[in-house]
């Protein structure tokens, strides 16, 4: 089974993907890490050099490869904006299960404290909370349309989130 995690920054996609991969004994594909490795620079450097369009193009190429090349079990850690592209949303439909890790803007920003300087700005807003509110307003419907399951991460540890996903998608029976 191929399982993709989608959601905004701060929702725990990368951490939860690693936990799921370990528990399910699946490989994990981190799209941002793959893009950085191929480009030889960070997401922030890619965006600064070529803009968000350049990064989104690389993201689409990466997702296309994952979808077309990986037919076995896999956990896919998608970038937060992967759902902005209609092409990417079509690719996500080809993945067995898509899980949306959701949260309120203030909770997500709190989870990101200390990490925002390493990430490119998503909007023109200088305020982190305002930026997150704008991003969620623009993407929430797209996340929900793309997802088979939504898990609200509020007050949940990454371990709890992984457990909820496994239980909700009935992996427990397959693991025995």
Coordinates of C-alpha atoms in Angstrom, one line a residue:
X1 CA 0.0 0.0 0.0
X2 CA 1.2 3.5 -0.8
X3 CA 0.2 6.1 1.8
X4 CA 0.7 9.9 1.3
X5 CA 0.7 12.5 4.1
X6 CA -0.4 16.0 3.2
X7 CA -1.0 19.1 5.3
X8 CA 0.5 22.5 6.2
X9 CA 3.8 23.2 7.8
X10 CA 3.9 22.2 11.4
X11 CA 1.4 19.4 11.1
X12 CA 4.1 16.7 11.6
X13 CA 4.2 15.1 8.1
X14 CA 7.9 14.3 8.2
X15 CA 8.0 13.0 11.7
X16 CA 4.8 11.0 11.4
X17 CA 6.0 9.5 8.0
X18 CA 9.2 8.2 9.7
X19 CA 7.1 6.7 12.5
X20 CA 4.7 5.0 10.1
X21 CA 7.6 3.7 8.0
X22 CA 9.2 2.2 11.1
X23 CA 6.0 0.6 12.4
X24 CA 4.7 -0.7 9.1
X25 CA 8.2 -1.6 7.8
X26 CA 7.6 0.5 4.7
X27 CA 10.2 2.7 3.0
X28 CA 9.6 6.5 3.2
X29 CA 9.9 9.0 0.4
X30 CA 10.3 12.6 1.6
X31 CA 9.5 14.8 -1.4
X32 CA 11.3 17.9 0.0
X33 CA 14.4 15.8 0.7
X34 CA 14.4 14.3 -2.7
X35 CA 14.0 17.7 -4.4
X36 CA 16.8 19.1 -2.3
X37 CA 19.1 16.1 -3.1
X38 CA 18.4 16.4 -6.8
X39 CA 18.9 20.2 -6.9
X40 CA 21.9 20.2 -4.6
X41 CA 20.4 22.9 -2.4
X42 CA 17.7 23.6 0.2
X43 CA 14.1 24.3 -0.6
X44 CA 14.7 27.9 0.6
X45 CA 17.6 28.3 -1.8
X46 CA 15.6 26.8 -4.7
X47 CA 12.7 29.3 -4.0
X48 CA 15.1 32.2 -3.6
X49 CA 16.9 31.4 -6.9
X50 CA 13.9 30.4 -9.1
X51 CA 10.8 31.4 -7.2
X52 CA 7.9 29.2 -6.0
X53 CA 7.0 28.3 -9.6
X54 CA 10.4 26.6 -10.1
X55 CA 10.0 24.7 -6.8
X56 CA 6.4 23.6 -7.7
X57 CA 7.6 22.4 -11.1
X58 CA 10.3 20.3 -9.3
X59 CA 7.7 19.1 -6.9
X60 CA 5.4 17.9 -9.7
X61 CA 8.3 16.1 -11.4
X62 CA 9.1 14.4 -8.1
X63 CA 5.6 13.3 -7.4
X64 CA 5.2 12.0 -10.9
X65 CA 8.3 9.8 -10.5
X66 CA 7.1 8.5 -7.1
X67 CA 3.6 7.6 -8.5
X68 CA 5.0 6.0 -11.7
X69 CA 8.1 4.3 -10.3
X70 CA 6.9 3.0 -6.9
X71 CA 4.3 0.3 -7.0
X72 CA 5.2 -1.3 -3.7
X73 CA 4.5 -0.3 -0.1
X74 CA 5.6 3.3 0.5
X75 CA 5.0 6.2 2.9
X76 CA 5.2 9.5 1.0
X77 CA 5.9 12.7 3.0
X78 CA 4.5 15.4 0.7
X79 CA 5.4 19.1 0.8
X80 CA 2.7 21.3 2.3
X81 CA 1.9 23.0 -1.0
X82 CA 1.7 19.8 -3.1
X83 CA -2.1 20.2 -3.4
X84 CA -1.9 23.6 -5.0
X85 CA -1.3 22.0 -8.4
X86 CA -4.3 20.4 -10.2
X87 CA -1.8 18.0 -11.8
X88 CA -0.4 17.0 -8.4
X89 CA -4.0 16.4 -7.1
X90 CA -4.5 14.0 -10.0
X91 CA -1.3 12.2 -9.1
X92 CA -2.4 12.0 -5.5
X93 CA -5.6 10.2 -6.7
X94 CA -3.3 7.4 -7.9
X95 CA -2.0 6.8 -4.4
X96 CA -3.8 4.2 -2.3
X97 CA -4.5 6.4 0.7
X98 CA -4.0 10.1 1.3
X99 CA -4.0 11.4 4.9
X100 CA -4.5 15.1 5.7
X101 CA -2.8 16.2 8.9
X102 CA -4.8 19.2 9.9
X103 CA -4.6 21.8 12.6
X104 CA -5.5 25.3 13.6
X105 CA -3.2 28.1 12.6
X106 CA -2.1 29.1 16.1
X107 CA -1.3 25.4 17.0
X108 CA 0.7 24.9 13.8
X109 CA 2.7 28.1 14.3
X110 CA 3.5 27.1 17.8
X111 CA 4.8 23.7 16.6
X112 CA 7.1 25.6 14.2
X113 CA 8.7 27.9 16.7
X114 CA 12.4 28.1 15.9
X115 CA 12.1 26.5 12.5
X116 CA 10.5 29.4 10.5
X117 CA 13.8 31.0 9.6
X118 CA 14.8 27.9 7.7
X119 CA 11.7 27.9 5.5
X120 CA 10.8 30.2 2.6
X121 CA 7.9 32.6 3.1
X122 CA 4.6 31.5 1.6
X123 CA 2.9 34.8 1.5
X124 CA 3.8 38.5 1.7
X125 CA 2.8 38.6 5.4
X126 CA 5.6 39.2 7.8
X127 CA 3.6 37.8 10.7
X128 CA 3.8 34.0 11.0
X129 CA 0.3 33.5 12.4
X130 CA -1.2 35.7 9.7
X131 CA 0.7 33.8 7.0
X132 CA -0.5 30.5 8.4
X133 CA -4.1 31.7 8.4
X134 CA -3.8 32.8 4.8
X135 CA -2.2 29.5 3.7
X136 CA -4.9 27.5 5.5
X137 CA -7.7 29.6 4.0
X138 CA -6.3 29.0 0.5
X139 CA -5.6 25.3 0.9
X140 CA -8.1 23.8 3.3
X141 CA -10.6 22.8 0.7
X142 CA -7.9 21.3 -1.5
X143 CA -6.5 19.3 1.3
X144 CA -9.9 17.9 2.2
X145 CA -10.7 17.1 -1.4
X146 CA -7.5 15.2 -1.9
X147 CA -7.7 13.2 1.4
X148 CA -9.2 9.8 2.3
X149 CA -8.7 10.6 6.0
X150 CA -8.2 13.7 8.1
X151 CA -6.4 13.6 11.4
X152 CA -6.6 16.8 13.5
X153 CA -3.1 17.0 15.1
X154 CA -4.2 19.3 18.0
X155 CA -3.0 17.9 21.4
X156 CA -1.6 14.7 19.7
X157 CA 2.0 13.6 19.8
X158 CA 3.5 12.3 16.5
X159 CA 3.2 8.8 18.0
X160 CA -0.5 9.3 18.7
X161 CA -1.0 10.6 15.2
X162 CA 0.7 7.5 13.7
X163 CA -1.4 5.2 15.9
X164 CA -4.6 6.9 14.8
X165 CA -3.6 6.6 11.1
X166 CA -2.8 2.9 11.5
X167 CA -6.1 2.2 13.3
X168 CA -8.2 4.3 10.9
X169 CA -6.8 2.7 7.8
X170 CA -7.0 -0.8 9.3
X171 CA -3.3 -1.5 9.1
X172 CA -3.4 -3.3 12.4
X173 CA -4.7 -6.5 10.9
X174 CA -2.1 -6.5 8.2
X175 CA 0.8 -6.0 10.7
X176 CA 0.1 -9.3 12.5

